[in-house]
Structure formats: C-alpha cells, structure tokens
Amino acid sequence: MRKRFFLFLIVVLTGILSFHLLTTNSTVSTWQYLEETPVSYFSNGNLYVRVDAIQGKDKKEEVVFRGFVMLVSNPRAVKVMLPEGGPGSLQKTSEMAQKAGAVAAVNGGGFFNRPLPGEPLFYPLYYTVQGGRVVTRVDRYNSEILVGLTKNGTLMGGTFANPADIKKAGIVEGVSFRPQLIENGKRLQKPGGKAHPRTAIGQKKNGSLLFVVIDGRRPGWSMGVTYYELQEIMMALGAYNAFNLDGGGSSTMVFKNRVLNKPSDTAGERPVATSWVIMDS
C-alpha cells in the first residue's frame, strides 16, 4: 500500500510540470500534462496503471499535438495479443482488449498486406512472440526491430537470426517495428523528419513501462510528432530505453474498453495485426 502511495505521489508531482523540447528544429516548443483532464487509473495488489492526457504547443502557444501517456507498474502484466482469426488477420485493438479481458491496450507492431489467391493476408513484420513462442516470422522484413519483454519484465530490442536466439535472449512477448528511440539513456534520433501519429513503448530504470500514443493528421486537433519529438517526450518521462511502434492510423490507446485517443483514419479505429494488452491477473 505504501509503495503504491509513493508511486501515485511521484506521478502527481511530475504531472504538474511542463517539459521543453530543446531544439530550434522542432515545431513543438513545449509539452505538458493536461491538469484539467481527469486522471484514469487502475490499481490492485500487483498492478498500477495510470493514464494522463498530454499536449504540445509551438512557440505561438498553439496546440500542435495531443495524446496520452500510460504508466504500467508491473511489466509482467503486459502481453502480446493476436486477432481472433490468428496470424494473417486483423482486429481492432479495442476488440482484442475486450476479448482478453484487459485493463488497457495499445496497438503493437507493423504489418503488411500479402495478397494470395482468394484472400489477402495481413502478416506482422519480422517476428511476433507470444507466451515464449515465436508465432510469426517474416525474414524479408529483417530490417525491423523485435521489441520484446523478457520473463522478468525487461524491455529489450534487436535483430535475431532465428527463434533459438530469441529464446536465448529470454524474450517471451514481442512485436516488431522501428526505430529505437533511446538506448540505455542515450538519444538515438536527431531533429528533423515529418510529424505523424505515433505510438511508443519505453521502460524506466525502476522497471515500470511507459506507453505513449500521439494523435496526428488532424488539422485543428493534432498534427502528430516526429521521431525526435517522440524521443524527447519519452526522455522527459524518464524512459531509459524506448522504441517506436506502429503509428499512423494504427495508433490507438484503450483503457477499460474505451478508445481514448482519436485515430487518424477517416473510418475510425484501424484493425491491426498485434496489440499490447495489460492484464490484471
């Protein structure tokens, strides 16, 4: 109980701060938590999940992006979820979360359309790992990064020659995309690039996980962020390691069966090939 209280106190104290993106090449000048937005959280004896709304402004104090930050205290509660139809099919992140009975969910890795006679298949890029087993593998996308969690909850990423190497690394849950944003506290992305909807996963030194989803491609609401700006947000949140996940119309955050953000596709939430789900048991 005391541990959860201090965790809550730390987040509240940091939640009133405004963070500056220190670069003249960035459209975003500052970003901050939205204090007027009610905080959503879940807590039991083994898990604490907290969601906060954030926004970024330019030098004219006009809103450039809007999004959400999710803090997950126990990384072992985070699992990979596949669509109900299995590999080769798609499903909305919210539907996967509901099927899993998850507290929360975020979209996962990238995927591609491989047309076959009769029916197109939407396969995840590179590797997908679920429950300690490689469930999909597409070698021609080996430029991607397998972003995974080990049995003890450590976030790591890399390229692997075969499933045996993944097992040796201890990854039990994982999806694939790129690029890596932060490696052992070191920034990897430079200023520049285009702003888009983004999703990222990161881990703090204390082991807790961070998920960030930024809306984009919505003039008047949120234009999105670059890789560099996403990296700076993750750094300000305290991420020691962080990776970019599938973005664009795929970027989705779900909490208690409700989609929090505004996905960019005109049709609404996009069906995806993989999702991260946060389980309470």
GROMACS .gro file of C-alpha atoms in nm:
model
  281
    1MET     CA    1   0.000   0.000   0.000
    2ARG     CA    2   0.281   0.242   0.093
    3LYS     CA    3   0.467   0.164  -0.231
    4ARG     CA    4   0.157   0.239  -0.441
    5PHE     CA    5   0.100   0.563  -0.250
    6PHE     CA    6   0.452   0.690  -0.318
    7LEU     CA    7   0.423   0.589  -0.684
    8PHE     CA    8   0.099   0.785  -0.706
    9LEU     CA    9   0.256   1.086  -0.531
   10ILE     CA   10   0.555   1.092  -0.767
   11VAL     CA   11   0.333   1.081  -1.075
   12VAL     CA   12   0.109   1.358  -0.939
   13LEU     CA   13   0.408   1.580  -0.868
   14THR     CA   14   0.557   1.528  -1.213
   15GLY     CA   15   0.214   1.571  -1.370
   16ILE     CA   16   0.209   1.945  -1.296
   17LEU     CA   17   0.531   2.011  -1.485
   18SER     CA   18   0.575   2.149  -1.836
   19PHE     CA   19   0.859   2.000  -2.041
   20HIS     CA   20   1.057   2.186  -2.306
   21LEU     CA   21   1.183   2.032  -2.629
   22LEU     CA   22   1.522   2.195  -2.652
   23THR     CA   23   1.576   2.230  -3.026
   24THR     CA   24   1.517   2.506  -3.279
   25ASN     CA   25   1.444   2.243  -3.547
   26SER     CA   26   1.132   2.116  -3.371
   27THR     CA   27   0.783   2.251  -3.437
   28VAL     CA   28   0.695   2.170  -3.077
   29SER     CA   29   0.829   2.414  -2.819
   30THR     CA   30   0.680   2.265  -2.501
   31TRP     CA   31   0.456   1.982  -2.395
   32GLN     CA   32   0.267   1.932  -2.073
   33TYR     CA   33   0.020   1.717  -1.886
   34LEU     CA   34  -0.337   1.842  -1.908
   35GLU     CA   35  -0.416   1.912  -1.544
   36GLU     CA   36  -0.784   1.975  -1.613
   37THR     CA   37  -0.827   1.628  -1.763
   38PRO     CA   38  -0.946   1.366  -1.510
   39VAL     CA   39  -0.684   1.103  -1.440
   40SER     CA   40  -0.776   0.744  -1.524
   41TYR     CA   41  -0.615   0.470  -1.320
   42PHE     CA   42  -0.643   0.108  -1.214
   43SER     CA   43  -0.490  -0.044  -0.903
   44ASN     CA   44  -0.482  -0.380  -0.729
   45GLY     CA   45  -0.222  -0.560  -0.519
   46ASN     CA   46   0.007  -0.638  -0.813
   47LEU     CA   47  -0.060  -0.372  -1.073
   48TYR     CA   48  -0.096   0.004  -1.102
   49VAL     CA   49  -0.196   0.160  -1.435
   50ARG     CA   50  -0.232   0.534  -1.480
   51VAL     CA   51  -0.329   0.730  -1.792
   52ASP     CA   52  -0.276   1.104  -1.841
   53ALA     CA   53  -0.360   1.331  -2.134
   54ILE     CA   54  -0.080   1.545  -2.274
   55GLN     CA   55  -0.049   1.819  -2.533
   56GLY     CA   56   0.233   2.004  -2.706
   57LYS     CA   57   0.243   2.367  -2.816
   58ASP     CA   58   0.452   2.567  -3.058
   59LYS     CA   59   0.624   2.896  -2.983
   60LYS     CA   60   0.299   3.081  -3.052
   61GLU     CA   61   0.131   2.875  -2.779
   62GLU     CA   62  -0.088   2.699  -3.034
   63VAL     CA   63  -0.156   2.328  -2.981
   64VAL     CA   64   0.049   2.110  -3.218
   65PHE     CA   65  -0.025   1.765  -3.081
   66ARG     CA   66  -0.246   1.583  -2.833
   67GLY     CA   67  -0.203   1.236  -2.690
   68PHE     CA   68  -0.190   1.008  -2.387
   69VAL     CA   69   0.072   0.862  -2.156
   70MET     CA   70   0.014   0.529  -1.983
   71LEU     CA   71   0.227   0.416  -1.689
   72VAL     CA   72   0.227   0.042  -1.608
   73SER     CA   73   0.394  -0.050  -1.279
   74ASN     CA   74   0.432  -0.423  -1.348
   75PRO     CA   75   0.578  -0.510  -1.692
   76ARG     CA   76   0.496  -0.878  -1.641
   77ALA     CA   77   0.128  -0.783  -1.674
   78VAL     CA   78   0.187  -0.680  -2.039
   79LYS     CA   79   0.121  -0.944  -2.306
   80VAL     CA   80   0.101  -0.964  -2.684
   81MET     CA   81  -0.245  -1.021  -2.829
   82LEU     CA   82  -0.323  -1.153  -3.177
   83PRO     CA   83  -0.650  -1.104  -3.368
   84GLU     CA   84  -0.924  -1.356  -3.307
   85GLY     CA   85  -0.856  -1.503  -3.652
   86GLY     CA   86  -0.487  -1.556  -3.572
   87PRO     CA   87  -0.185  -1.454  -3.782
   88GLY     CA   88  -0.288  -1.325  -4.122
   89SER     CA   89  -0.599  -1.148  -3.994
   90LEU     CA   90  -0.668  -0.807  -3.842
   91GLN     CA   91  -0.874  -0.685  -3.549
   92LYS     CA   92  -0.920  -0.355  -3.370
   93THR     CA   93  -0.709  -0.301  -3.059
   94SER     CA   94  -1.024  -0.232  -2.857
   95GLU     CA   95  -1.174  -0.564  -2.967
   96MET     CA   96  -0.858  -0.754  -2.874
   97ALA     CA   97  -0.859  -0.585  -2.535
   98GLN     CA   98  -1.219  -0.680  -2.475
   99LYS     CA   99  -1.161  -1.040  -2.579
  100ALA     CA  100  -0.860  -1.065  -2.347
  101GLY     CA  101  -1.044  -0.902  -2.057
  102ALA     CA  102  -0.759  -0.650  -2.040
  103VAL     CA  103  -0.743  -0.338  -1.825
  104ALA     CA  104  -0.583  -0.147  -2.112
  105ALA     CA  105  -0.427  -0.195  -2.454
  106VAL     CA  106  -0.210  -0.022  -2.712
  107ASN     CA  107  -0.153  -0.113  -3.076
  108GLY     CA  108   0.159  -0.319  -3.142
  109GLY     CA  109   0.391  -0.387  -3.435
  110GLY     CA  110   0.372  -0.316  -3.804
  111PHE     CA  111   0.217  -0.542  -4.065
  112PHE     CA  112   0.197  -0.583  -4.441
  113ASN     CA  113  -0.058  -0.699  -4.695
  114ARG     CA  114   0.048  -1.021  -4.869
  115PRO     CA  115  -0.218  -1.090  -5.135
  116LEU     CA  116  -0.286  -1.454  -5.204
  117PRO     CA  117  -0.541  -1.611  -5.438
  118GLY     CA  118  -0.883  -1.565  -5.284
  119GLU     CA  119  -0.791  -1.371  -4.971
  120PRO     CA  120  -0.525  -1.115  -4.865
  121LEU     CA  121  -0.321  -1.192  -4.555
  122PHE     CA  122  -0.203  -0.917  -4.322
  123TYR     CA  123   0.109  -1.056  -4.161
  124PRO     CA  124   0.305  -0.889  -3.880
  125LEU     CA  125   0.651  -0.768  -3.976
  126TYR     CA  126   0.961  -0.971  -3.881
  127TYR     CA  127   0.892  -1.163  -3.556
  128THR     CA  128   0.596  -1.186  -3.320
  129VAL     CA  129   0.648  -1.359  -2.985
  130GLN     CA  130   0.363  -1.465  -2.758
  131GLY     CA  131   0.389  -1.670  -2.441
  132GLY     CA  132   0.754  -1.751  -2.506
  133ARG     CA  133   0.687  -1.885  -2.856
  134VAL     CA  134   0.759  -1.730  -3.195
  135VAL     CA  135   0.414  -1.725  -3.356
  136THR     CA  136   0.504  -1.538  -3.679
  137ARG     CA  137   0.826  -1.491  -3.873
  138VAL     CA  138   0.882  -1.298  -4.196
  139ASP     CA  139   1.253  -1.288  -4.280
  140ARG     CA  140   1.230  -1.034  -4.562
  141TYR     CA  141   1.150  -0.767  -4.304
  142ASN     CA  142   1.467  -0.829  -4.103
  143SER     CA  143   1.545  -0.456  -4.107
  144GLU     CA  144   1.280  -0.420  -3.837
  145ILE     CA  145   1.347  -0.449  -3.463
  146LEU     CA  146   1.190  -0.712  -3.242
  147VAL     CA  147   1.071  -0.515  -2.938
  148GLY     CA  148   1.018  -0.757  -2.654
  149LEU     CA  149   0.975  -0.820  -2.286
  150THR     CA  150   1.170  -1.088  -2.104
  151LYS     CA  151   1.026  -1.319  -1.840
  152ASN     CA  152   1.141  -1.086  -1.564
  153GLY     CA  153   0.986  -0.783  -1.738
  154THR     CA  154   1.290  -0.623  -1.901
  155LEU     CA  155   1.222  -0.430  -2.223
  156MET     CA  156   1.474  -0.501  -2.496
  157GLY     CA  157   1.501  -0.493  -2.873
  158GLY     CA  158   1.720  -0.618  -3.153
  159THR     CA  159   1.758  -0.833  -3.462
  160PHE     CA  160   1.776  -1.210  -3.438
  161ALA     CA  161   1.894  -1.474  -3.684
  162ASN     CA  162   1.647  -1.738  -3.569
  163PRO     CA  163   1.390  -1.823  -3.299
  164ALA     CA  164   1.660  -2.001  -3.095
  165ASP     CA  165   1.839  -1.669  -3.048
  166ILE     CA  166   1.515  -1.507  -2.934
  167LYS     CA  167   1.466  -1.781  -2.678
  168LYS     CA  168   1.826  -1.741  -2.564
  169ALA     CA  169   1.766  -1.369  -2.514
  170GLY     CA  170   1.473  -1.457  -2.288
  171ILE     CA  171   1.204  -1.268  -2.481
  172VAL     CA  172   0.858  -1.405  -2.403
  173GLU     CA  173   0.637  -1.131  -2.554
  174GLY     CA  174   0.728  -0.918  -2.854
  175VAL     CA  175   0.628  -0.735  -3.172
  176SER     CA  176   0.834  -0.573  -3.447
  177PHE     CA  177   0.879  -0.224  -3.584
  178ARG     CA  178   1.139   0.055  -3.577
  179PRO     CA  179   1.328   0.270  -3.492
  180GLN     CA  180   1.468   0.255  -3.142
  181LEU     CA  181   1.442   0.596  -2.978
  182ILE     CA  182   1.652   0.563  -2.662
  183GLU     CA  183   1.920   0.310  -2.570
  184ASN     CA  184   2.040   0.294  -2.210
  185GLY     CA  185   1.962   0.662  -2.159
  186LYS     CA  186   2.119   0.775  -2.488
  187ARG     CA  187   1.917   0.957  -2.753
  188LEU     CA  188   1.933   0.787  -3.095
  189GLN     CA  189   1.714   1.015  -3.310
  190LYS     CA  190   1.816   1.355  -3.448
  191PRO     CA  191   1.590   1.655  -3.515
  192GLY     CA  192   1.400   1.663  -3.842
  193GLY     CA  193   1.151   1.447  -4.025
  194LYS     CA  194   0.775   1.469  -4.059
  195ALA     CA  195   0.509   1.471  -3.790
  196HIS     CA  196   0.268   1.177  -3.786
  197PRO     CA  197   0.053   0.987  -3.535
  198ARG     CA  198   0.292   0.781  -3.322
  199THR     CA  199   0.294   0.502  -3.066
  200ALA     CA  200   0.593   0.424  -2.842
  201ILE     CA  201   0.690   0.188  -2.561
  202GLY     CA  202   0.958   0.263  -2.304
  203GLN     CA  203   1.091   0.144  -1.971
  204LYS     CA  204   1.214   0.345  -1.676
  205LYS     CA  205   1.510   0.242  -1.461
  206ASN     CA  206   1.269   0.125  -1.189
  207GLY     CA  207   1.120  -0.128  -1.435
  208SER     CA  208   0.783   0.038  -1.495
  209LEU     CA  209   0.666   0.064  -1.855
  210LEU     CA  210   0.552   0.370  -2.047
  211PHE     CA  211   0.320   0.371  -2.346
  212VAL     CA  212   0.269   0.694  -2.541
  213VAL     CA  213   0.012   0.745  -2.817
  214ILE     CA  214   0.007   1.074  -3.009
  215ASP     CA  215  -0.275   1.170  -3.244
  216GLY     CA  216  -0.191   1.319  -3.584
  217ARG     CA  217  -0.307   1.413  -3.934
  218ARG     CA  218  -0.600   1.601  -3.779
  219PRO     CA  219  -0.574   1.977  -3.851
  220GLY     CA  220  -0.716   2.179  -3.568
  221TRP     CA  221  -0.675   1.890  -3.325
  222SER     CA  222  -0.333   1.726  -3.353
  223MET     CA  223  -0.074   1.712  -3.632
  224GLY     CA  224   0.146   1.449  -3.467
  225VAL     CA  225   0.515   1.439  -3.378
  226THR     CA  226   0.845   1.342  -3.538
  227TYR     CA  227   1.063   1.058  -3.413
  228TYR     CA  228   1.283   1.315  -3.244
  229GLU     CA  229   0.992   1.480  -3.065
  230LEU     CA  230   0.858   1.141  -2.957
  231GLN     CA  231   1.204   1.058  -2.824
  232GLU     CA  232   1.215   1.381  -2.625
  233ILE     CA  233   0.876   1.309  -2.471
  234MET     CA  234   0.995   0.963  -2.367
  235MET     CA  235   1.316   1.109  -2.223
  236ALA     CA  236   1.119   1.364  -2.019
  237LEU     CA  237   0.900   1.083  -1.886
  238GLY     CA  238   1.211   0.905  -1.760
  239ALA     CA  239   1.246   0.628  -2.018
  240TYR     CA  240   1.588   0.459  -2.010
  241ASN     CA  241   1.507   0.252  -2.320
  242ALA     CA  242   1.234   0.328  -2.572
  243PHE     CA  243   1.110   0.209  -2.910
  244ASN     CA  244   0.876   0.340  -3.175
  245LEU     CA  245   0.583   0.109  -3.255
  246ASP     CA  246   0.342   0.108  -3.549
  247GLY     CA  247   0.195   0.454  -3.596
  248GLY     CA  248  -0.024   0.637  -3.844
  249GLY     CA  249  -0.382   0.517  -3.844
  250SER     CA  250  -0.281   0.224  -3.623
  251SER     CA  251  -0.203   0.442  -3.318
  252THR     CA  252  -0.464   0.352  -3.056
  253MET     CA  253  -0.483   0.353  -2.676
  254VAL     CA  254  -0.764   0.171  -2.494
  255PHE     CA  255  -0.846   0.191  -2.124
  256LYS     CA  256  -1.131  -0.001  -1.962
  257ASN     CA  257  -1.285  -0.083  -2.302
  258ARG     CA  258  -1.280   0.277  -2.421
  259VAL     CA  259  -1.066   0.419  -2.702
  260LEU     CA  260  -0.906   0.729  -2.550
  261ASN     CA  261  -0.741   0.892  -2.849
  262LYS     CA  262  -0.867   0.992  -3.193
  263PRO     CA  263  -0.719   0.756  -3.456
  264SER     CA  264  -0.639   0.932  -3.783
  265ASP     CA  265  -0.820   0.704  -4.028
  266THR     CA  266  -1.144   0.855  -4.156
  267ALA     CA  267  -1.318   0.524  -4.083
  268GLY     CA  268  -1.214   0.542  -3.718
  269GLU     CA  269  -1.011   0.284  -3.528
  270ARG     CA  270  -0.799   0.073  -3.762
  271PRO     CA  271  -0.784  -0.309  -3.735
  272VAL     CA  272  -0.424  -0.416  -3.667
  273ALA     CA  273  -0.219  -0.736  -3.660
  274THR     CA  274  -0.093  -0.722  -3.299
  275SER     CA  275  -0.160  -0.533  -2.978
  276TRP     CA  276  -0.013  -0.500  -2.632
  277VAL     CA  277  -0.267  -0.579  -2.359
  278ILE     CA  278  -0.231  -0.509  -1.987
  279MET     CA  279  -0.379  -0.785  -1.775
  280ASP     CA  280  -0.480  -0.754  -1.409
  281SER     CA  281  -0.404  -1.116  -1.321
   0.00000   0.00000   0.00000
